mmCIF file of C-alpha atoms in Angstrom:
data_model
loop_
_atom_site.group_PDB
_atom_site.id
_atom_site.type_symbol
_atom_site.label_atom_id
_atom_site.label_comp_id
_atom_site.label_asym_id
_atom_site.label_seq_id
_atom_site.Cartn_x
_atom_site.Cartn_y
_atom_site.Cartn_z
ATOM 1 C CA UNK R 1 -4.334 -7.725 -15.479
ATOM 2 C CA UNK R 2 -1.723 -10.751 -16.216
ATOM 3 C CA UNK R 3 -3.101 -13.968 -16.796
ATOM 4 C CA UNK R 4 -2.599 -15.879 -13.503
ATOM 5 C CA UNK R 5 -0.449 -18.695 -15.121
ATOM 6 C CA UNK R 6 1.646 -15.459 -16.591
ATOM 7 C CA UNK R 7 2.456 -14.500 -13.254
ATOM 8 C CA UNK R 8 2.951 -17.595 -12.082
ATOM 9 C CA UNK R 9 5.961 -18.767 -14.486
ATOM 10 C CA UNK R 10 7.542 -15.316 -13.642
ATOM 11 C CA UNK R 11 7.572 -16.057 -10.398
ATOM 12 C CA UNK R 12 9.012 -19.265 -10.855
ATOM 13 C CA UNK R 13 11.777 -17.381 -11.971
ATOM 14 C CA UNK R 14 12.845 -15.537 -9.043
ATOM 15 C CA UNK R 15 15.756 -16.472 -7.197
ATOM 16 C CA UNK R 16 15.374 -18.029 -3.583
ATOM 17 C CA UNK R 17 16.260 -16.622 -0.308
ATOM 18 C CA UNK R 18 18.570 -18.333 2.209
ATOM 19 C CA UNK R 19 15.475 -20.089 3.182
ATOM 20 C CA UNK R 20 14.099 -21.526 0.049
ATOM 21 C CA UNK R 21 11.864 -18.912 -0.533
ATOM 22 C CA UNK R 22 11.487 -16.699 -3.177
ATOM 23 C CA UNK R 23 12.345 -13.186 -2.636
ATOM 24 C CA UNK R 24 9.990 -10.767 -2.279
ATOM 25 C CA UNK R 25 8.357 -9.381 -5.420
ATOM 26 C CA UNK R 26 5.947 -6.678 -6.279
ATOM 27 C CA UNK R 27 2.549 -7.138 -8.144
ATOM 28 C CA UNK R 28 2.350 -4.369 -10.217
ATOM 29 C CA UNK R 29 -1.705 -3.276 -10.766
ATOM 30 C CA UNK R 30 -4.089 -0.982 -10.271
ATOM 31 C CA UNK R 31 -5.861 -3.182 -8.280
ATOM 32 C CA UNK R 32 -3.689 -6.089 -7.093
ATOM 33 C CA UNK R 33 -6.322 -7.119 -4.250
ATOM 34 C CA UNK R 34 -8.895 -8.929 -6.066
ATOM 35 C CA UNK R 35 -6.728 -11.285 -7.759
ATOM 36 C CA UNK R 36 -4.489 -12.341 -4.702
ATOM 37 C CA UNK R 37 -6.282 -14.898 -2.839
ATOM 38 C CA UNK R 38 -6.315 -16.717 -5.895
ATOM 39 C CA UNK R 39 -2.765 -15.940 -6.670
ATOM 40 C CA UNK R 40 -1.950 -17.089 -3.161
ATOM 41 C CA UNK R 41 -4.426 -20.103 -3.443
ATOM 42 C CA UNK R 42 -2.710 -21.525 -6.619
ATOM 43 C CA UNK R 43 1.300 -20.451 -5.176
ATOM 44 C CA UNK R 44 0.073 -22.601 -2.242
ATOM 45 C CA UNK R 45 -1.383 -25.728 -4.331
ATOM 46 C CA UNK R 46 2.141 -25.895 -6.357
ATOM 47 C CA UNK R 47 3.978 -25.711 -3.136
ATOM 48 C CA UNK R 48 6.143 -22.367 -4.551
ATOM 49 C CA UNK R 49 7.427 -21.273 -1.259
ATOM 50 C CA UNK R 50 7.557 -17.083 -1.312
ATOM 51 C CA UNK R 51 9.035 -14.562 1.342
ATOM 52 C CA UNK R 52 6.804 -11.407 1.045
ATOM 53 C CA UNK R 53 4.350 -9.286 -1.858
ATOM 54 C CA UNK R 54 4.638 -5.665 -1.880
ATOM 55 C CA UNK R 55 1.667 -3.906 -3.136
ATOM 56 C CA UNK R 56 1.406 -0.727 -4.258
ATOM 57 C CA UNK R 57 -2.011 0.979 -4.805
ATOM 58 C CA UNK R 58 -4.279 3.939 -3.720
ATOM 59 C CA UNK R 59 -6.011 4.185 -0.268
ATOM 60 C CA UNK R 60 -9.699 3.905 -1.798
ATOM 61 C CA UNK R 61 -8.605 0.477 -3.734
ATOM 62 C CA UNK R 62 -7.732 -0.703 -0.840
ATOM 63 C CA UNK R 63 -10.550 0.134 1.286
ATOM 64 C CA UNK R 64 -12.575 -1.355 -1.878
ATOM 65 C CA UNK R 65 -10.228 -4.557 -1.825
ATOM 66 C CA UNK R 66 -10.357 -5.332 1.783
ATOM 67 C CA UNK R 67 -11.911 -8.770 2.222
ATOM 68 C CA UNK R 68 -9.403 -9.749 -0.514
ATOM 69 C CA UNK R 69 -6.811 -8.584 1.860
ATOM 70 C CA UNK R 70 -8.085 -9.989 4.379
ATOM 71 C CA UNK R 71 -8.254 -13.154 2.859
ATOM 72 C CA UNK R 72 -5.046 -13.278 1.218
ATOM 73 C CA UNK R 73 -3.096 -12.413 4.679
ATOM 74 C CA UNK R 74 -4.812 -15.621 5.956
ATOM 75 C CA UNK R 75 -3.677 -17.168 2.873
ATOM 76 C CA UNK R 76 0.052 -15.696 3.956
ATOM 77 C CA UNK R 77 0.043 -16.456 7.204
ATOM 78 C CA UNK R 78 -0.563 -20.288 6.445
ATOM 79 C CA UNK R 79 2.102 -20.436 3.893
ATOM 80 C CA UNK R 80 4.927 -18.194 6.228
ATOM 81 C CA UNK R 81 4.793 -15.158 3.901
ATOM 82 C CA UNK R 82 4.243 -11.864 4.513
ATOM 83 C CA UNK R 83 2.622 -9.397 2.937
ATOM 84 C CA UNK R 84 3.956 -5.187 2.373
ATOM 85 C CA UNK R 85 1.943 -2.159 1.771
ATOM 86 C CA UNK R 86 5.113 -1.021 -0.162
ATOM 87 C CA UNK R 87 3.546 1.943 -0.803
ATOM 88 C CA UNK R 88 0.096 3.612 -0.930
ATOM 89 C CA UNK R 89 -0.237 6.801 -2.931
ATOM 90 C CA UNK R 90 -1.735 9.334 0.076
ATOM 91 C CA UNK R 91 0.146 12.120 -1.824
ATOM 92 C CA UNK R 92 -1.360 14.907 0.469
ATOM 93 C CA UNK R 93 -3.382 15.214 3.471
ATOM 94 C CA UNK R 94 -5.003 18.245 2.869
ATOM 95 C CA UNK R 95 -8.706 18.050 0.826
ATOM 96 C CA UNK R 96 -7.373 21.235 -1.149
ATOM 97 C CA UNK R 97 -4.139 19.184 -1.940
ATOM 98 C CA UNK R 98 -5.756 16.166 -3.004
ATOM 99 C CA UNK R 99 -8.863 17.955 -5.262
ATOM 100 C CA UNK R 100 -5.966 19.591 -7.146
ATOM 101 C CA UNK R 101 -3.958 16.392 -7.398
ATOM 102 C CA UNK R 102 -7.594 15.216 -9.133
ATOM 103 C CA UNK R 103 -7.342 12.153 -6.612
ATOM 104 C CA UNK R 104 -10.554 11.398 -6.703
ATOM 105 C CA UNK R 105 -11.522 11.046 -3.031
ATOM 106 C CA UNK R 106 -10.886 13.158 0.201
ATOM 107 C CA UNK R 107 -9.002 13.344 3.186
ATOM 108 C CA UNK R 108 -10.885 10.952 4.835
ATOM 109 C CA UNK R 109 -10.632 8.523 2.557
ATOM 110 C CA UNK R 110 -6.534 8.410 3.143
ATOM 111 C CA UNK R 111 -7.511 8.390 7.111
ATOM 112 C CA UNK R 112 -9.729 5.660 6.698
ATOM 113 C CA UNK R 113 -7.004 3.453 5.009
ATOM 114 C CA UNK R 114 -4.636 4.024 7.633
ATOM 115 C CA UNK R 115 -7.300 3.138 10.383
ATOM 116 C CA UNK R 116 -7.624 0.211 8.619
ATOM 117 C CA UNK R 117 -4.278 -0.852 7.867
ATOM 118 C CA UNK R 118 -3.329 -0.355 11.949
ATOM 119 C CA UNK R 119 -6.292 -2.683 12.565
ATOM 120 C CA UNK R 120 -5.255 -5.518 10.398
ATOM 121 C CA UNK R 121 -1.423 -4.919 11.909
ATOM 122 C CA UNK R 122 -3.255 -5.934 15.244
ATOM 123 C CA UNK R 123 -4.950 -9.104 13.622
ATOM 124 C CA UNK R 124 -2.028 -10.643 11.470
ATOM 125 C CA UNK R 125 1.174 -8.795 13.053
ATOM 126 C CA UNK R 126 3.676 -11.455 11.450
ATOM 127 C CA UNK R 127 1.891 -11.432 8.199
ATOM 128 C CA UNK R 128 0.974 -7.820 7.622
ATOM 129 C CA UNK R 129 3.441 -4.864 6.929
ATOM 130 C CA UNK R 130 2.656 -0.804 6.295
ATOM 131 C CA UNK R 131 4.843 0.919 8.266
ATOM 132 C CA UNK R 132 7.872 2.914 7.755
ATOM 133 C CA UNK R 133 9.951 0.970 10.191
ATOM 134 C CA UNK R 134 8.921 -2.106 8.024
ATOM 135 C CA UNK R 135 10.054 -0.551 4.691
ATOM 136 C CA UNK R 136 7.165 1.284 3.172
ATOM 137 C CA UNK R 137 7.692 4.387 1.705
ATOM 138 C CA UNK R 138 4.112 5.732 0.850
ATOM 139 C CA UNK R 139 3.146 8.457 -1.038
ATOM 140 C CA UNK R 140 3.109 12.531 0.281
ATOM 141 C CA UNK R 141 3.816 14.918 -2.230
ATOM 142 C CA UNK R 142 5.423 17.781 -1.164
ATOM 143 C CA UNK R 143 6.408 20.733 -1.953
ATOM 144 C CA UNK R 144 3.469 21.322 -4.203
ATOM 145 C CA UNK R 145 2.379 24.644 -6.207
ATOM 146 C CA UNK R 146 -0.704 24.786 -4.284
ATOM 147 C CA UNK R 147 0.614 24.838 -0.942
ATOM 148 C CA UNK R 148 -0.372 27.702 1.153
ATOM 149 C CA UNK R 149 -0.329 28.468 5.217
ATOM 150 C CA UNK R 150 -3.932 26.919 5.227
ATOM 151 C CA UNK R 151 -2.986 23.546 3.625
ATOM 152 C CA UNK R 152 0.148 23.447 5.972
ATOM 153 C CA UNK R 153 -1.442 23.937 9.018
ATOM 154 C CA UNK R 154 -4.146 21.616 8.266
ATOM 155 C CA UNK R 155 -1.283 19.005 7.235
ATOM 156 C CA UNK R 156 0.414 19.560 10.374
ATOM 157 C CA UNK R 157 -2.663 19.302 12.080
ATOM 158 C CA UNK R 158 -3.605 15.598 10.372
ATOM 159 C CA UNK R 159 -0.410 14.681 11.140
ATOM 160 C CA UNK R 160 -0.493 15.017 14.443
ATOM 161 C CA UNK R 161 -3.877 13.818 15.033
ATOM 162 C CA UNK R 162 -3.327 10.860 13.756
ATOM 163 C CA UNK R 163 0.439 10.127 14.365
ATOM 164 C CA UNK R 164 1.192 10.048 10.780
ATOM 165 C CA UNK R 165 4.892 10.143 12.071
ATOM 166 C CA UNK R 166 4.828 7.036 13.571
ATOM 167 C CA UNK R 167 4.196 4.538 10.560
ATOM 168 C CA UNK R 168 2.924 6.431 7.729
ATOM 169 C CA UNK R 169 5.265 9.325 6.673
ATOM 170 C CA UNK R 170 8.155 8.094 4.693
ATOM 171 C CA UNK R 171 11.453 10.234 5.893
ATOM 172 C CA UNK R 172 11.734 12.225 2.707
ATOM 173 C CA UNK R 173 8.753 13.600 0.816
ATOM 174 C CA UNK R 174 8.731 13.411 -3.013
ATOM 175 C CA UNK R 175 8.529 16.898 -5.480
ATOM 176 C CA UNK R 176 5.706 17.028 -7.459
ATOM 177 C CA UNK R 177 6.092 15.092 -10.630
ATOM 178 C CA UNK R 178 4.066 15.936 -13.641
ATOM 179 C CA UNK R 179 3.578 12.937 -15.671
ATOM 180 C CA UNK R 180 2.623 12.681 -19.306
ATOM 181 C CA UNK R 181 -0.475 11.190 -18.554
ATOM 182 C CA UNK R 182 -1.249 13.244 -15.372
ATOM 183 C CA UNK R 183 -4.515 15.260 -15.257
ATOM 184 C CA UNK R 184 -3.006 17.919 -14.091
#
Protein backbone atom coordinates (compact mmCIF):
# COMPACT_ATOMS: atom_id res chain seq x y z
CA UNK A 1 0.00 0.00 0.00
CA UNK A 2 0.97 3.88 -0.75
CA UNK A 3 1.50 5.98 2.06
CA UNK A 4 -1.72 8.05 2.38
CA UNK A 5 0.09 11.47 1.98
CA UNK A 6 1.65 9.61 -1.35
CA UNK A 7 -1.63 9.33 -2.70
CA UNK A 8 -2.72 12.32 -1.68
CA UNK A 9 -0.09 14.70 -3.59
CA UNK A 10 -0.88 12.50 -6.71
CA UNK A 11 -4.10 13.32 -6.54
CA UNK A 12 -3.49 16.79 -6.20
CA UNK A 13 -2.21 16.45 -9.47
CA UNK A 14 -5.08 15.51 -11.46
CA UNK A 15 -6.71 17.83 -13.63
CA UNK A 16 -10.31 19.18 -12.73
CA UNK A 17 -13.54 18.54 -14.37
CA UNK A 18 -15.86 21.28 -15.67
CA UNK A 19 -17.02 21.35 -12.17
CA UNK A 20 -13.97 21.77 -10.10
CA UNK A 21 -13.59 18.38 -9.41
CA UNK A 22 -11.01 16.14 -10.02
CA UNK A 23 -11.55 13.52 -12.52
CA UNK A 24 -12.11 10.28 -11.68
CA UNK A 25 -9.11 8.12 -10.77
CA UNK A 26 -8.47 4.55 -9.95
CA UNK A 27 -6.84 3.20 -6.67
CA UNK A 28 -4.83 0.59 -7.74
CA UNK A 29 -4.58 -2.37 -4.72
CA UNK A 30 -5.28 -5.50 -3.80
CA UNK A 31 -7.36 -4.36 -1.29
CA UNK A 32 -8.34 -0.71 -1.82
CA UNK A 33 -11.35 -0.96 0.83
CA UNK A 34 -9.69 -0.73 4.05
CA UNK A 35 -7.81 2.30 3.41
CA UNK A 36 -10.69 4.47 1.82
CA UNK A 37 -12.63 5.91 4.53
CA UNK A 38 -9.56 7.33 5.62
CA UNK A 39 -8.55 8.35 2.19
CA UNK A 40 -11.97 9.92 1.85
CA UNK A 41 -11.82 11.32 5.50
CA UNK A 42 -8.51 13.24 4.88
CA UNK A 43 -9.68 14.34 0.79
CA UNK A 44 -12.66 15.75 2.75
CA UNK A 45 -10.63 17.66 5.66
CA UNK A 46 -8.36 19.43 2.79
CA UNK A 47 -11.44 20.33 0.93
CA UNK A 48 -9.93 18.40 -2.52
CA UNK A 49 -13.14 18.23 -4.35
CA UNK A 50 -13.14 14.64 -6.52
CA UNK A 51 -15.73 13.30 -9.18
CA UNK A 52 -15.64 9.44 -8.77
CA UNK A 53 -12.95 6.26 -7.52
CA UNK A 54 -12.96 3.24 -9.55
CA UNK A 55 -11.95 0.20 -7.76
CA UNK A 56 -10.90 -2.75 -9.03
CA UNK A 57 -10.62 -5.94 -6.87
CA UNK A 58 -11.91 -9.57 -6.40
CA UNK A 59 -15.47 -10.46 -5.20
CA UNK A 60 -14.21 -12.09 -1.78
CA UNK A 61 -12.14 -8.67 -0.94
CA UNK A 62 -14.95 -7.07 -1.28
CA UNK A 63 -17.28 -9.08 0.65
CA UNK A 64 -14.25 -8.92 3.31
CA UNK A 65 -14.08 -4.98 2.84
CA UNK A 66 -17.68 -4.20 3.13
CA UNK A 67 -18.17 -1.94 6.15
CA UNK A 68 -15.25 0.01 4.59
CA UNK A 69 -17.46 0.37 1.64
CA UNK A 70 -20.04 1.10 3.30
CA UNK A 71 -18.48 3.70 5.08
CA UNK A 72 -16.62 5.30 2.44
CA UNK A 73 -19.95 5.66 0.13
CA UNK A 74 -21.29 7.68 3.13
CA UNK A 75 -18.11 9.43 3.07
CA UNK A 76 -18.95 10.02 -0.95
CA UNK A 77 -22.18 10.84 -0.75
CA UNK A 78 -21.41 13.84 1.70
CA UNK A 79 -18.67 15.15 -0.41
CA UNK A 80 -20.83 14.69 -4.09
CA UNK A 81 -18.57 11.87 -5.34
CA UNK A 82 -19.27 8.76 -6.51
CA UNK A 83 -17.85 5.74 -6.22
CA UNK A 84 -17.26 2.70 -9.42
CA UNK A 85 -16.85 -0.95 -9.12
CA UNK A 86 -14.71 -0.49 -12.33
CA UNK A 87 -14.23 -3.87 -12.39
CA UNK A 88 -14.37 -7.01 -10.20
CA UNK A 89 -12.45 -10.05 -11.36
CA UNK A 90 -15.60 -12.85 -11.47
CA UNK A 91 -13.61 -14.45 -14.37
CA UNK A 92 -16.05 -17.50 -14.55
CA UNK A 93 -19.19 -18.61 -13.10
CA UNK A 94 -18.75 -22.07 -13.15
CA UNK A 95 -16.97 -23.81 -9.72
CA UNK A 96 -14.96 -26.03 -12.33
CA UNK A 97 -13.91 -22.70 -14.10
CA UNK A 98 -12.91 -20.91 -11.15
CA UNK A 99 -10.91 -24.10 -9.21
CA UNK A 100 -8.85 -24.20 -12.43
CA UNK A 101 -8.41 -20.44 -12.59
CA UNK A 102 -6.92 -21.28 -8.76
CA UNK A 103 -9.37 -18.36 -7.61
CA UNK A 104 -9.49 -19.28 -4.44
CA UNK A 105 -13.22 -19.27 -3.63
CA UNK A 106 -16.43 -20.64 -5.39
CA UNK A 107 -19.27 -19.74 -7.28
CA UNK A 108 -21.01 -18.49 -4.56
CA UNK A 109 -18.69 -16.36 -3.46
CA UNK A 110 -18.98 -14.24 -7.01
CA UNK A 111 -23.01 -14.50 -6.36
CA UNK A 112 -22.71 -13.23 -3.07
CA UNK A 113 -20.80 -10.06 -4.27
CA UNK A 114 -23.26 -9.27 -6.75
CA UNK A 115 -26.17 -9.67 -4.14
CA UNK A 116 -24.39 -7.36 -2.33
CA UNK A 117 -23.39 -4.84 -4.68
CA UNK A 118 -27.40 -4.61 -5.97
CA UNK A 119 -28.19 -4.00 -2.28
CA UNK A 120 -25.91 -1.13 -1.68
CA UNK A 121 -27.15 0.30 -5.39
CA UNK A 122 -30.59 0.45 -3.48
CA UNK A 123 -29.05 2.30 -0.36
CA UNK A 124 -26.67 4.97 -2.03
CA UNK A 125 -28.05 5.00 -5.81
CA UNK A 126 -26.23 8.46 -6.59
CA UNK A 127 -23.12 7.41 -4.87
CA UNK A 128 -22.66 3.79 -5.82
CA UNK A 129 -21.85 2.38 -9.38
CA UNK A 130 -21.33 -1.57 -10.65
CA UNK A 131 -23.17 -1.91 -13.50
CA UNK A 132 -22.48 -2.19 -17.09
CA UNK A 133 -24.73 0.64 -18.07
CA UNK A 134 -22.59 2.71 -15.55
CA UNK A 135 -19.21 1.75 -17.12
CA UNK A 136 -17.93 -1.34 -15.43
CA UNK A 137 -16.48 -3.85 -17.33
CA UNK A 138 -15.90 -6.81 -14.83
CA UNK A 139 -14.13 -9.75 -15.22
CA UNK A 140 -15.51 -13.26 -17.26
CA UNK A 141 -12.99 -15.11 -18.91
CA UNK A 142 -13.98 -16.77 -21.77
CA UNK A 143 -13.17 -18.90 -24.03
CA UNK A 144 -11.15 -20.96 -21.64
CA UNK A 145 -9.28 -24.48 -22.22
CA UNK A 146 -11.41 -26.02 -19.71
CA UNK A 147 -14.66 -25.26 -21.06
CA UNK A 148 -16.86 -28.13 -21.72
CA UNK A 149 -20.92 -28.58 -22.35
CA UNK A 150 -21.16 -28.99 -18.46
CA UNK A 151 -19.44 -25.67 -17.54
CA UNK A 152 -21.56 -23.94 -20.34
CA UNK A 153 -24.72 -25.00 -19.37
CA UNK A 154 -24.13 -24.33 -15.84
CA UNK A 155 -22.85 -20.71 -16.99
CA UNK A 156 -25.87 -20.21 -18.91
CA UNK A 157 -27.79 -21.41 -16.20
CA UNK A 158 -26.09 -18.72 -13.47
CA UNK A 159 -26.62 -16.32 -15.84
CA UNK A 160 -29.93 -16.50 -16.11
CA UNK A 161 -30.74 -17.08 -12.61
CA UNK A 162 -29.38 -14.29 -11.57
CA UNK A 163 -29.71 -11.79 -14.52
CA UNK A 164 -26.08 -11.52 -14.94
CA UNK A 165 -27.10 -9.74 -18.28
CA UNK A 166 -28.56 -6.99 -16.78
CA UNK A 167 -25.56 -5.27 -14.84
CA UNK A 168 -22.85 -7.67 -14.51
CA UNK A 169 -21.68 -9.10 -17.91
CA UNK A 170 -19.48 -6.71 -19.71
CA UNK A 171 -20.48 -6.91 -23.69
CA UNK A 172 -17.31 -8.66 -24.74
CA UNK A 173 -15.66 -11.40 -22.72
CA UNK A 174 -11.84 -11.44 -22.40
CA UNK A 175 -9.45 -14.69 -23.80
CA UNK A 176 -7.67 -16.28 -21.31
CA UNK A 177 -4.45 -14.56 -20.52
CA UNK A 178 -1.61 -16.43 -19.01
CA UNK A 179 0.43 -14.15 -17.01
CA UNK A 180 3.99 -14.57 -15.85
CA UNK A 181 3.05 -14.74 -12.47
CA UNK A 182 -0.21 -16.76 -12.97
CA UNK A 183 -0.59 -20.11 -11.13
CA UNK A 184 -1.69 -21.63 -13.81
Amino acid sequence: NLDDDVVLSQIHCLTEDAEGRKIPFELINESPLASLPRLLRRLRGENIPISQINLIMRADWFLAGEAHLKESLSIAWEMGARILMASMGFEAFDDTLLRNFNKGYTLQTNIEAIRRMRQLKETFPETWRYTNREGAIHGYIHPTPWDTKKTQENTQKVFAIYGLANDILPRYSTPLIIHHASSL
